[in-house]
PDB file of C-alpha atoms in Angstrom:
ATOM      1  CA  MET A   1       8.710 -27.826  15.114  1.00  0.00           C
ATOM      2  CA  SER A   2       5.029 -28.784  15.162  1.00  0.00           C
ATOM      3  CA  GLN A   3       2.432 -26.574  13.531  1.00  0.00           C
ATOM      4  CA  THR A   4      -0.489 -24.973  15.301  1.00  0.00           C
ATOM      5  CA  PRO A   5      -3.961 -25.971  14.032  1.00  0.00           C
ATOM      6  CA  PHE A   6      -4.145 -22.623  12.235  1.00  0.00           C
ATOM      7  CA  GLN A   7      -0.775 -23.103  10.522  1.00  0.00           C
ATOM      8  CA  ALA A   8      -1.735 -26.625   9.446  1.00  0.00           C
ATOM      9  CA  ARG A   9      -5.079 -25.471   8.045  1.00  0.00           C
ATOM     10  CA  LEU A  10      -3.490 -22.479   6.289  1.00  0.00           C
ATOM     11  CA  SER A  11      -0.943 -24.791   4.670  1.00  0.00           C
ATOM     12  CA  GLU A  12      -3.695 -27.214   3.657  1.00  0.00           C
ATOM     13  CA  ALA A  13      -5.745 -24.405   2.087  1.00  0.00           C
ATOM     14  CA  ALA A  14      -2.677 -23.097   0.249  1.00  0.00           C
ATOM     15  CA  ASP A  15      -1.924 -26.537  -1.180  1.00  0.00           C
ATOM     16  CA  LEU A  16      -5.529 -27.105  -2.264  1.00  0.00           C
ATOM     17  CA  THR A  17      -5.703 -23.670  -3.873  1.00  0.00           C
ATOM     18  CA  GLU A  18      -2.351 -23.967  -5.619  1.00  0.00           C
ATOM     19  CA  ALA A  19      -3.323 -27.355  -7.051  1.00  0.00           C
ATOM     20  CA  ARG A  20      -6.681 -26.104  -8.334  1.00  0.00           C
ATOM     21  CA  LEU A  21      -5.124 -22.937  -9.791  1.00  0.00           C
ATOM     22  CA  ALA A  22      -2.367 -24.923 -11.504  1.00  0.00           C
ATOM     23  CA  ASP A  23      -4.912 -27.304 -12.992  1.00  0.00           C
ATOM     24  CA  CYS A  24      -7.132 -24.490 -14.262  1.00  0.00           C
ATOM     25  CA  LEU A  25      -4.238 -22.461 -15.673  1.00  0.00           C
ATOM     26  CA  ALA A  26      -2.854 -25.479 -17.486  1.00  0.00           C
ATOM     27  CA  GLY A  27      -5.952 -25.067 -19.656  1.00  0.00           C
ATOM     28  CA  ALA A  28      -8.109 -27.677 -17.937  1.00  0.00           C
ATOM     29  CA  HIS A  29     -10.950 -25.303 -17.046  1.00  0.00           C
ATOM     30  CA  GLY A  30     -13.413 -24.504 -19.796  1.00  0.00           C
ATOM     31  CA  SER A  31     -13.063 -20.758 -19.197  1.00  0.00           C
ATOM     32  CA  VAL A  32      -9.434 -20.826 -20.386  1.00  0.00           C
ATOM     33  CA  ALA A  33      -9.367 -23.855 -22.683  1.00  0.00           C
ATOM     34  CA  GLY A  34      -7.707 -22.868 -25.940  1.00  0.00           C
ATOM     35  CA  ALA A  35      -6.319 -19.582 -24.576  1.00  0.00           C
ATOM     36  CA  PRO A  36      -3.039 -18.284 -26.094  1.00  0.00           C
ATOM     37  CA  ALA A  37      -0.003 -19.877 -24.457  1.00  0.00           C
ATOM     38  CA  ARG A  38       1.656 -16.550 -23.630  1.00  0.00           C
ATOM     39  CA  LEU A  39      -1.478 -15.295 -21.902  1.00  0.00           C
ATOM     40  CA  LEU A  40      -1.781 -18.448 -19.800  1.00  0.00           C
ATOM     41  CA  ALA A  41       1.907 -18.219 -18.907  1.00  0.00           C
ATOM     42  CA  ALA A  42       1.439 -14.635 -17.712  1.00  0.00           C
ATOM     43  CA  MET A  43      -1.634 -15.652 -15.701  1.00  0.00           C
ATOM     44  CA  ARG A  44       0.376 -18.452 -14.091  1.00  0.00           C
ATOM     45  CA  HIS A  45       3.188 -15.994 -13.317  1.00  0.00           C
ATOM     46  CA  GLY A  46       0.726 -13.748 -11.504  1.00  0.00           C
ATOM     47  CA  ALA A  47      -1.163 -16.477  -9.657  1.00  0.00           C
ATOM     48  CA  LEU A  48       1.097 -19.425  -8.865  1.00  0.00           C
ATOM     49  CA  GLY A  49       4.014 -20.056  -6.563  1.00  0.00           C
ATOM     50  CA  GLY A  50       3.546 -17.487  -3.854  1.00  0.00           C
ATOM     51  CA  GLY A  51       1.362 -15.904  -1.239  1.00  0.00           C
ATOM     52  CA  LYS A  52      -0.136 -17.258   1.955  1.00  0.00           C
ATOM     53  CA  ARG A  53      -3.538 -17.917   0.304  1.00  0.00           C
ATOM     54  CA  LEU A  54      -5.228 -16.343   3.321  1.00  0.00           C
ATOM     55  CA  ARG A  55      -8.447 -15.504   1.481  1.00  0.00           C
ATOM     56  CA  PRO A  56      -9.035 -19.079   0.247  1.00  0.00           C
ATOM     57  CA  PHE A  57      -8.268 -20.274   3.774  1.00  0.00           C
ATOM     58  CA  LEU A  58     -10.986 -17.991   5.156  1.00  0.00           C
ATOM     59  CA  VAL A  59     -13.525 -19.347   2.655  1.00  0.00           C
ATOM     60  CA  ILE A  60     -12.674 -22.941   3.537  1.00  0.00           C
ATOM     61  CA  GLU A  61     -12.567 -22.412   7.302  1.00  0.00           C
ATOM     62  CA  SER A  62     -15.761 -20.359   7.377  1.00  0.00           C
ATOM     63  CA  ALA A  63     -17.486 -23.202   5.532  1.00  0.00           C
ATOM     64  CA  ARG A  64     -15.915 -25.767   7.863  1.00  0.00           C
ATOM     65  CA  LEU A  65     -17.272 -23.811  10.855  1.00  0.00           C
ATOM     66  CA  PHE A  66     -20.748 -24.928   9.745  1.00  0.00           C
ATOM     67  CA  GLY A  67     -19.724 -28.509   8.969  1.00  0.00           C
ATOM     68  CA  ALA A  68     -18.974 -28.234   5.237  1.00  0.00           C
ATOM     69  CA  ASP A  69     -16.202 -30.296   3.660  1.00  0.00           C
ATOM     70  CA  PRO A  70     -13.253 -28.244   2.328  1.00  0.00           C
ATOM     71  CA  GLN A  71     -13.790 -29.764  -1.118  1.00  0.00           C
ATOM     72  CA  ALA A  72     -17.192 -28.067  -1.278  1.00  0.00           C
ATOM     73  CA  ALA A  73     -15.499 -24.698  -0.782  1.00  0.00           C
ATOM     74  CA  ILE A  74     -12.363 -25.051  -2.913  1.00  0.00           C
ATOM     75  CA  GLY A  75     -13.955 -23.790  -6.139  1.00  0.00           C
ATOM     76  CA  THR A  76     -15.134 -20.581  -4.462  1.00  0.00           C
ATOM     77  CA  ALA A  77     -11.843 -20.266  -2.583  1.00  0.00           C
ATOM     78  CA  THR A  78      -9.872 -20.550  -5.828  1.00  0.00           C
ATOM     79  CA  ALA A  79     -12.156 -18.054  -7.540  1.00  0.00           C
ATOM     80  CA  LEU A  80     -11.483 -15.536  -4.797  1.00  0.00           C
ATOM     81  CA  GLU A  81      -7.737 -16.068  -5.138  1.00  0.00           C
ATOM     82  CA  CYS A  82      -8.053 -15.399  -8.887  1.00  0.00           C
ATOM     83  CA  ILE A  83      -9.695 -12.068  -8.061  1.00  0.00           C
ATOM     84  CA  HIS A  84      -6.993 -11.248  -5.525  1.00  0.00           C
ATOM     85  CA  CYS A  85      -4.171 -12.149  -7.922  1.00  0.00           C
ATOM     86  CA  TYR A  86      -5.715 -10.166 -10.782  1.00  0.00           C
ATOM     87  CA  SER A  87      -5.924  -7.152  -8.472  1.00  0.00           C
ATOM     88  CA  LEU A  88      -2.223  -7.482  -7.632  1.00  0.00           C
ATOM     89  CA  VAL A  89      -1.242  -7.767 -11.301  1.00  0.00           C
ATOM     90  CA  HIS A  90      -3.141  -4.577 -12.090  1.00  0.00           C
ATOM     91  CA  ASP A  91      -2.084  -2.819  -8.883  1.00  0.00           C
ATOM     92  CA  ASP A  92       1.577  -3.288  -9.836  1.00  0.00           C
ATOM     93  CA  LEU A  93       1.157  -1.577 -13.228  1.00  0.00           C
ATOM     94  CA  PRO A  94       2.991   1.701 -13.943  1.00  0.00           C
ATOM     95  CA  SER A  95      -0.327   3.570 -14.033  1.00  0.00           C
ATOM     96  CA  MET A  96      -1.197   2.286 -10.566  1.00  0.00           C
ATOM     97  CA  ASP A  97       1.458   1.586  -7.907  1.00  0.00           C
ATOM     98  CA  ASP A  98       4.290   1.014 -10.406  1.00  0.00           C
ATOM     99  CA  ASP A  99       6.020  -1.920  -8.676  1.00  0.00           C
ATOM    100  CA  ASP A 100       8.799  -4.085 -10.093  1.00  0.00           C
ATOM    101  CA  LEU A 101       8.685  -6.819  -7.443  1.00  0.00           C
ATOM    102  CA  ARG A 102       5.899  -9.027  -6.121  1.00  0.00           C
ATOM    103  CA  ARG A 103       6.392 -12.040  -3.844  1.00  0.00           C
ATOM    104  CA  GLY A 104      10.129 -11.782  -4.433  1.00  0.00           C
ATOM    105  CA  LYS A 105       9.952 -12.035  -8.238  1.00  0.00           C
ATOM    106  CA  PRO A 106       9.400  -9.591 -11.118  1.00  0.00           C
ATOM    107  CA  THR A 107       5.856  -8.321 -11.483  1.00  0.00           C
ATOM    108  CA  VAL A 108       3.906  -9.554 -14.494  1.00  0.00           C
ATOM    109  CA  HIS A 109       4.380  -6.402 -16.555  1.00  0.00           C
ATOM    110  CA  ARG A 110       8.133  -6.644 -15.957  1.00  0.00           C
ATOM    111  CA  ALA A 111       8.342 -10.351 -16.758  1.00  0.00           C
ATOM    112  CA  TYR A 112       6.177  -9.948 -19.888  1.00  0.00           C
ATOM    113  CA  ASP A 113       4.910  -6.495 -20.896  1.00  0.00           C
ATOM    114  CA  GLU A 114       2.271  -4.033 -19.788  1.00  0.00           C
ATOM    115  CA  ALA A 115      -0.426  -5.045 -22.258  1.00  0.00           C
ATOM    116  CA  THR A 116       0.005  -8.734 -21.445  1.00  0.00           C
ATOM    117  CA  ALA A 117      -0.208  -7.953 -17.730  1.00  0.00           C
ATOM    118  CA  ILE A 118      -3.486  -6.095 -18.194  1.00  0.00           C
ATOM    119  CA  LEU A 119      -4.943  -8.983 -20.180  1.00  0.00           C
ATOM    120  CA  ALA A 120      -3.606 -11.585 -17.743  1.00  0.00           C
ATOM    121  CA  GLY A 121      -5.435  -9.749 -14.963  1.00  0.00           C
ATOM    122  CA  ASP A 122      -8.591  -9.670 -17.083  1.00  0.00           C
ATOM    123  CA  GLY A 123      -8.233 -13.407 -17.668  1.00  0.00           C
ATOM    124  CA  LEU A 124      -7.947 -14.157 -13.947  1.00  0.00           C
ATOM    125  CA  LEU A 125     -10.942 -11.946 -13.174  1.00  0.00           C
ATOM    126  CA  THR A 126     -13.227 -13.693 -15.639  1.00  0.00           C
ATOM    127  CA  LEU A 127     -11.948 -17.156 -14.704  1.00  0.00           C
ATOM    128  CA  ALA A 128     -13.119 -16.441 -11.148  1.00  0.00           C
ATOM    129  CA  PHE A 129     -16.747 -16.179 -12.209  1.00  0.00           C
ATOM    130  CA  GLY A 130     -16.436 -19.298 -14.335  1.00  0.00           C
ATOM    131  CA  LEU A 131     -15.187 -21.212 -11.313  1.00  0.00           C
ATOM    132  CA  VAL A 132     -18.091 -20.147  -9.096  1.00  0.00           C
ATOM    133  CA  ALA A 133     -20.788 -20.566 -11.740  1.00  0.00           C
ATOM    134  CA  GLY A 134     -19.510 -24.028 -12.652  1.00  0.00           C
ATOM    135  CA  GLU A 135     -19.147 -25.407  -9.121  1.00  0.00           C
ATOM    136  CA  ALA A 136     -21.370 -28.485  -9.511  1.00  0.00           C
ATOM    137  CA  SER A 137     -21.140 -29.441  -5.817  1.00  0.00           C
ATOM    138  CA  LEU A 138     -23.157 -26.338  -4.869  1.00  0.00           C
ATOM    139  CA  SER A 139     -26.841 -25.717  -5.445  1.00  0.00           C
ATOM    140  CA  PRO A 140     -27.848 -23.294  -8.222  1.00  0.00           C
ATOM    141  CA  GLU A 141     -29.149 -20.932  -5.521  1.00  0.00           C
ATOM    142  CA  ALA A 142     -25.792 -20.917  -3.726  1.00  0.00           C
ATOM    143  CA  ARG A 143     -23.908 -20.287  -6.972  1.00  0.00           C
ATOM    144  CA  VAL A 144     -26.146 -17.347  -7.892  1.00  0.00           C
ATOM    145  CA  ALA A 145     -25.726 -15.881  -4.386  1.00  0.00           C
ATOM    146  CA  LEU A 146     -21.939 -16.243  -4.581  1.00  0.00           C
ATOM    147  CA  VAL A 147     -21.689 -14.709  -8.062  1.00  0.00           C
ATOM    148  CA  ALA A 148     -23.808 -11.728  -6.989  1.00  0.00           C
ATOM    149  CA  LEU A 149     -21.820 -11.221  -3.784  1.00  0.00           C
ATOM    150  CA  LEU A 150     -18.474 -11.532  -5.564  1.00  0.00           C
ATOM    151  CA  ALA A 151     -19.538  -9.021  -8.225  1.00  0.00           C
ATOM    152  CA  ARG A 152     -20.394  -6.521  -5.500  1.00  0.00           C
ATOM    153  CA  ASP A 153     -17.348  -7.021  -3.282  1.00  0.00           C
ATOM    154  CA  ALA A 154     -14.836  -7.186  -6.133  1.00  0.00           C
ATOM    155  CA  GLY A 155     -16.401  -4.396  -8.164  1.00  0.00           C
ATOM    156  CA  ALA A 156     -17.114  -0.682  -8.116  1.00  0.00           C
ATOM    157  CA  ALA A 157     -18.807  -0.786  -4.706  1.00  0.00           C
ATOM    158  CA  GLY A 158     -15.961  -2.836  -3.251  1.00  0.00           C
ATOM    159  CA  MET A 159     -12.353  -3.475  -4.196  1.00  0.00           C
ATOM    160  CA  VAL A 160     -12.300  -1.564  -7.502  1.00  0.00           C
ATOM    161  CA  GLY A 161     -13.997   1.438  -5.933  1.00  0.00           C
ATOM    162  CA  GLY A 162     -11.516   1.330  -3.079  1.00  0.00           C
ATOM    163  CA  GLN A 163      -8.647   1.382  -5.545  1.00  0.00           C
ATOM    164  CA  VAL A 164     -10.116   4.489  -7.173  1.00  0.00           C
ATOM    165  CA  LEU A 165     -10.381   6.214  -3.790  1.00  0.00           C
ATOM    166  CA  ASP A 166      -6.813   5.161  -2.955  1.00  0.00           C
ATOM    167  CA  LEU A 167      -5.409   6.690  -6.145  1.00  0.00           C
ATOM    168  CA  ALA A 168      -7.438   9.872  -5.680  1.00  0.00           C
ATOM    169  CA  ALA A 169      -6.204  10.206  -2.096  1.00  0.00           C
ATOM    170  CA  GLU A 170      -2.532  10.603  -2.995  1.00  0.00           C
ATOM    171  CA  ASN A 171      -1.310  13.900  -1.531  1.00  0.00           C
ATOM    172  CA  ALA A 172      -4.862  14.770  -0.412  1.00  0.00           C
ATOM    173  CA  VAL A 173      -6.062  15.495   3.114  1.00  0.00           C
ATOM    174  CA  LEU A 174      -8.338  12.732   4.411  1.00  0.00           C
ATOM    175  CA  SER A 175     -10.027  12.191   7.756  1.00  0.00           C
ATOM    176  CA  GLU A 176      -9.680   8.948   9.682  1.00  0.00           C
ATOM    177  CA  ASP A 177     -13.214   7.948   8.617  1.00  0.00           C
ATOM    178  CA  GLU A 178     -12.409   8.578   4.951  1.00  0.00           C
ATOM    179  CA  ILE A 179      -9.256   6.458   5.161  1.00  0.00           C
ATOM    180  CA  ALA A 180     -11.161   3.676   6.928  1.00  0.00           C
ATOM    181  CA  ARG A 181     -13.884   3.692   4.244  1.00  0.00           C
ATOM    182  CA  MET A 182     -11.310   3.533   1.464  1.00  0.00           C
ATOM    183  CA  GLN A 183      -9.523   0.620   3.096  1.00  0.00           C
ATOM    184  CA  ALA A 184     -12.745  -1.225   3.906  1.00  0.00           C
ATOM    185  CA  MET A 185     -13.521  -1.180   0.196  1.00  0.00           C
ATOM    186  CA  LYS A 186     -10.025  -1.746  -1.189  1.00  0.00           C
ATOM    187  CA  THR A 187      -8.957  -4.579   1.117  1.00  0.00           C
ATOM    188  CA  GLY A 188     -11.764  -5.402   3.506  1.00  0.00           C
ATOM    189  CA  ALA A 189     -14.468  -6.206   0.949  1.00  0.00           C
ATOM    190  CA  LEU A 190     -12.768  -9.344  -0.400  1.00  0.00           C
ATOM    191  CA  ILE A 191     -11.898 -10.596   3.082  1.00  0.00           C
ATOM    192  CA  ALA A 192     -15.483 -10.024   4.196  1.00  0.00           C
ATOM    193  CA  PHE A 193     -16.602 -11.890   1.065  1.00  0.00           C
ATOM    194  CA  ALA A 194     -14.343 -14.820   1.984  1.00  0.00           C
ATOM    195  CA  CYS A 195     -16.011 -15.295   5.354  1.00  0.00           C
ATOM    196  CA  GLU A 196     -19.576 -14.767   4.161  1.00  0.00           C
ATOM    197  CA  ALA A 197     -18.959 -17.008   1.135  1.00  0.00           C
ATOM    198  CA  GLY A 198     -17.953 -19.868   3.411  1.00  0.00           C
ATOM    199  CA  ALA A 199     -21.275 -19.529   5.210  1.00  0.00           C
ATOM    200  CA  ILE A 200     -23.115 -19.570   1.867  1.00  0.00           C
ATOM    201  CA  VAL A 201     -21.238 -22.696   0.747  1.00  0.00           C
ATOM    202  CA  ALA A 202     -22.311 -24.393   3.986  1.00  0.00           C
ATOM    203  CA  ASP A 203     -25.927 -23.231   3.547  1.00  0.00           C
ATOM    204  CA  ALA A 204     -25.847 -21.302   6.837  1.00  0.00           C
ATOM    205  CA  GLY A 205     -28.721 -19.035   7.815  1.00  0.00           C
ATOM    206  CA  ALA A 206     -28.949 -15.270   7.393  1.00  0.00           C
ATOM    207  CA  ALA A 207     -27.885 -14.516  10.979  1.00  0.00           C
ATOM    208  CA  GLU A 208     -24.811 -16.735  10.654  1.00  0.00           C
ATOM    209  CA  ARG A 209     -23.933 -15.151   7.304  1.00  0.00           C
ATOM    210  CA  ALA A 210     -24.146 -11.702   8.877  1.00  0.00           C
ATOM    211  CA  ARG A 211     -21.948 -12.723  11.812  1.00  0.00           C
ATOM    212  CA  LEU A 212     -19.282 -14.187   9.525  1.00  0.00           C
ATOM    213  CA  ARG A 213     -19.469 -11.092   7.329  1.00  0.00           C
ATOM    214  CA  ARG A 214     -18.822  -8.854  10.331  1.00  0.00           C
ATOM    215  CA  PHE A 215     -15.924 -11.068  11.422  1.00  0.00           C
ATOM    216  CA  GLY A 216     -14.458 -10.720   7.931  1.00  0.00           C
ATOM    217  CA  GLU A 217     -14.845  -6.933   7.990  1.00  0.00           C
ATOM    218  CA  ILE A 218     -12.905  -6.792  11.255  1.00  0.00           C
ATOM    219  CA  VAL A 219     -10.173  -9.068   9.925  1.00  0.00           C
ATOM    220  CA  GLY A 220     -10.021  -7.004   6.724  1.00  0.00           C
ATOM    221  CA  LEU A 221      -9.383  -3.804   8.659  1.00  0.00           C
ATOM    222  CA  ALA A 222      -6.737  -5.563  10.759  1.00  0.00           C
ATOM    223  CA  PHE A 223      -5.082  -6.891   7.598  1.00  0.00           C
ATOM    224  CA  GLN A 224      -4.826  -3.432   6.041  1.00  0.00           C
ATOM    225  CA  LEU A 225      -3.588  -1.849   9.270  1.00  0.00           C
ATOM    226  CA  ALA A 226      -0.913  -4.516   9.632  1.00  0.00           C
ATOM    227  CA  ASP A 227       0.033  -4.151   5.957  1.00  0.00           C
ATOM    228  CA  ASP A 228       0.399  -0.379   6.320  1.00  0.00           C
ATOM    229  CA  LEU A 229       2.385  -0.833   9.507  1.00  0.00           C
ATOM    230  CA  LEU A 230       4.763  -3.188   7.691  1.00  0.00           C
ATOM    231  CA  ASP A 231       5.193  -0.638   4.922  1.00  0.00           C
ATOM    232  CA  GLU A 232       6.290   1.836   7.594  1.00  0.00           C
ATOM    233  CA  THR A 233       8.601  -0.501   9.518  1.00  0.00           C
ATOM    234  CA  ALA A 234       9.774  -3.493   7.412  1.00  0.00           C
ATOM    235  CA  ASP A 235      12.267  -3.751   4.550  1.00  0.00           C
ATOM    236  CA  ALA A 236      11.906  -5.142   1.040  1.00  0.00           C
ATOM    237  CA  ALA A 237      13.734  -8.389   1.872  1.00  0.00           C
ATOM    238  CA  VAL A 238      11.060  -9.188   4.449  1.00  0.00           C
ATOM    239  CA  LEU A 239       8.074  -8.011   2.400  1.00  0.00           C
ATOM    240  CA  GLY A 240       9.070  -9.441  -0.982  1.00  0.00           C
ATOM    241  CA  LYS A 241       8.194  -6.059  -2.483  1.00  0.00           C
ATOM    242  CA  ALA A 242       9.326  -2.464  -2.170  1.00  0.00           C
ATOM    243  CA  ALA A 243       8.849  -0.933   1.285  1.00  0.00           C
ATOM    244  CA  GLY A 244       8.040   2.665   2.217  1.00  0.00           C
ATOM    245  CA  LYS A 245       6.346   3.442  -1.102  1.00  0.00           C
ATOM    246  CA  ASP A 246       3.026   4.484   0.420  1.00  0.00           C
ATOM    247  CA  ARG A 247       4.604   7.355   2.346  1.00  0.00           C
ATOM    248  CA  GLU A 248       6.756   8.343  -0.637  1.00  0.00           C
ATOM    249  CA  ARG A 249       3.700   8.626  -2.878  1.00  0.00           C
ATOM    250  CA  GLY A 250       1.657  10.525  -0.309  1.00  0.00           C
ATOM    251  CA  LYS A 251      -0.800   7.665   0.185  1.00  0.00           C
ATOM    252  CA  LYS A 252      -3.083   7.964   3.172  1.00  0.00           C
ATOM    253  CA  THR A 253      -2.879   5.267   5.835  1.00  0.00           C
ATOM    254  CA  LEU A 254      -4.013   5.120   9.447  1.00  0.00           C
ATOM    255  CA  PRO A 255      -0.476   4.377  10.748  1.00  0.00           C
ATOM    256  CA  ALA A 256       0.803   7.464   8.932  1.00  0.00           C
ATOM    257  CA  LEU A 257      -2.053   9.532  10.387  1.00  0.00           C
ATOM    258  CA  ASN A 258      -2.055   8.225  13.962  1.00  0.00           C
ATOM    259  CA  GLY A 259       1.362   6.676  14.548  1.00  0.00           C
ATOM    260  CA  ILE A 260       2.766   3.224  15.204  1.00  0.00           C
ATOM    261  CA  ASP A 261       1.739   2.906  18.872  1.00  0.00           C
ATOM    262  CA  TRP A 262      -1.868   3.835  18.057  1.00  0.00           C
ATOM    263  CA  THR A 263      -1.880   1.250  15.257  1.00  0.00           C
ATOM    264  CA  ARG A 264      -0.665  -1.563  17.486  1.00  0.00           C
ATOM    265  CA  THR A 265      -3.265  -0.722  20.130  1.00  0.00           C
ATOM    266  CA  ARG A 266      -5.991  -0.637  17.478  1.00  0.00           C
ATOM    267  CA  LEU A 267      -4.895  -4.018  16.157  1.00  0.00           C
ATOM    268  CA  ASP A 268      -5.206  -5.505  19.652  1.00  0.00           C
ATOM    269  CA  ARG A 269      -8.741  -4.118  19.900  1.00  0.00           C
ATOM    270  CA  LEU A 270      -9.688  -5.525  16.514  1.00  0.00           C
ATOM    271  CA  VAL A 271      -8.543  -8.992  17.563  1.00  0.00           C
ATOM    272  CA  ALA A 272     -10.761  -8.700  20.653  1.00  0.00           C
ATOM    273  CA  GLU A 273     -13.700  -7.682  18.433  1.00  0.00           C
ATOM    274  CA  ALA A 274     -13.072 -10.655  16.150  1.00  0.00           C
ATOM    275  CA  GLU A 275     -13.008 -13.008  19.118  1.00  0.00           C
ATOM    276  CA  ALA A 276     -16.310 -11.591  20.367  1.00  0.00           C
ATOM    277  CA  GLU A 277     -17.992 -12.162  16.983  1.00  0.00           C
ATOM    278  CA  LEU A 278     -17.089 -15.859  17.006  1.00  0.00           C
ATOM    279  CA  ALA A 279     -17.683 -16.453  20.730  1.00  0.00           C
ATOM    280  CA  PRO A 280     -21.113 -18.069  20.076  1.00  0.00           C
ATOM    281  CA  PHE A 281     -19.387 -20.857  18.130  1.00  0.00           C
ATOM    282  CA  GLY A 282     -17.196 -21.897  21.064  1.00  0.00           C
ATOM    283  CA  ASP A 283     -14.201 -24.080  20.271  1.00  0.00           C
ATOM    284  CA  LYS A 284     -15.311 -24.479  16.646  1.00  0.00           C
ATOM    285  CA  GLY A 285     -14.199 -20.899  16.011  1.00  0.00           C
ATOM    286  CA  ALA A 286     -10.695 -21.367  17.449  1.00  0.00           C
ATOM    287  CA  VAL A 287      -8.862 -21.670  14.113  1.00  0.00           C
ATOM    288  CA  LEU A 288     -10.529 -18.566  12.679  1.00  0.00           C
ATOM    289  CA  ILE A 289      -9.726 -16.620  15.846  1.00  0.00           C
ATOM    290  CA  GLU A 290      -6.112 -17.719  15.566  1.00  0.00           C
ATOM    291  CA  ALA A 291      -6.202 -16.462  11.976  1.00  0.00           C
ATOM    292  CA  ALA A 292      -7.345 -13.028  13.199  1.00  0.00           C
ATOM    293  CA  ARG A 293      -4.399 -12.926  15.613  1.00  0.00           C
ATOM    294  CA  PHE A 294      -2.025 -13.949  12.831  1.00  0.00           C
ATOM    295  CA  VAL A 295      -3.309 -11.195  10.553  1.00  0.00           C
ATOM    296  CA  ALA A 296      -2.895  -8.548  13.251  1.00  0.00           C
ATOM    297  CA  ASN A 297       0.579  -9.630  14.312  1.00  0.00           C
ATOM    298  CA  ARG A 298       2.162 -10.757  11.038  1.00  0.00           C
ATOM    299  CA  SER A 299       5.698  -9.723  10.191  1.00  0.00           C
ATOM    300  CA  SER A 300       5.630 -10.237   6.412  1.00  0.00           C
TER     301      SER A 300
END
């Protein structure tokens, strides 16, 4: 069965990212050269051999939209995947979501121990900034812009702050706007970064950066809605992790608040919004639009 252009590009991005991650975590990158073997093994366990690599794909394809070669974006794409993987390692910890399974295999703290998992996440986080800062194919100005943007979107005003709000929201009463804000920070910030980062890599203008950022924000909301919907409707064999845990722990999600039918209708509207954002790019935006549809309609 032949692949769609989106599927082919997603597979290409996954292969490029996996290869760069494997090379770095073998000790080739200066940020981890000489690191303890057990720590590197735990970092590899948390980062390699799984996941769709959607965020690196969005970096690469957003850069390609403006004519940049994928090789110019792979360092930033891999850095973003390091951030994402570190967040999963920490999110799985007993003090957070307390999960035993990730991508169909034991979580890092189960395969190693809790302290090693914390440090493996720290190692992936700091490697990310080493990858961006050392990307020789980009101008110094682009690297500084990417480091600053990644610090914001991955940090207290973005993903980390969203995680804090998520933990505080357990068994609390939240409005739809409060849930949306939490999810925009927890999940949407890194996806928005991916799309804006691609524009920075390609040296796009401010208006183009803003348009790609907005596209990423829409896709980020769709991703979280679809993820929450899967938690309500799928089983662990499909997800590769425990299902139904959000409801059990009293976590606040829009599907839980508004229902499954509302969620599916909202996802359709978000896809339409994403298409409208990329309409000025014509056919060049087709793969990214297909990605938005994939995110909204995914089954795992």
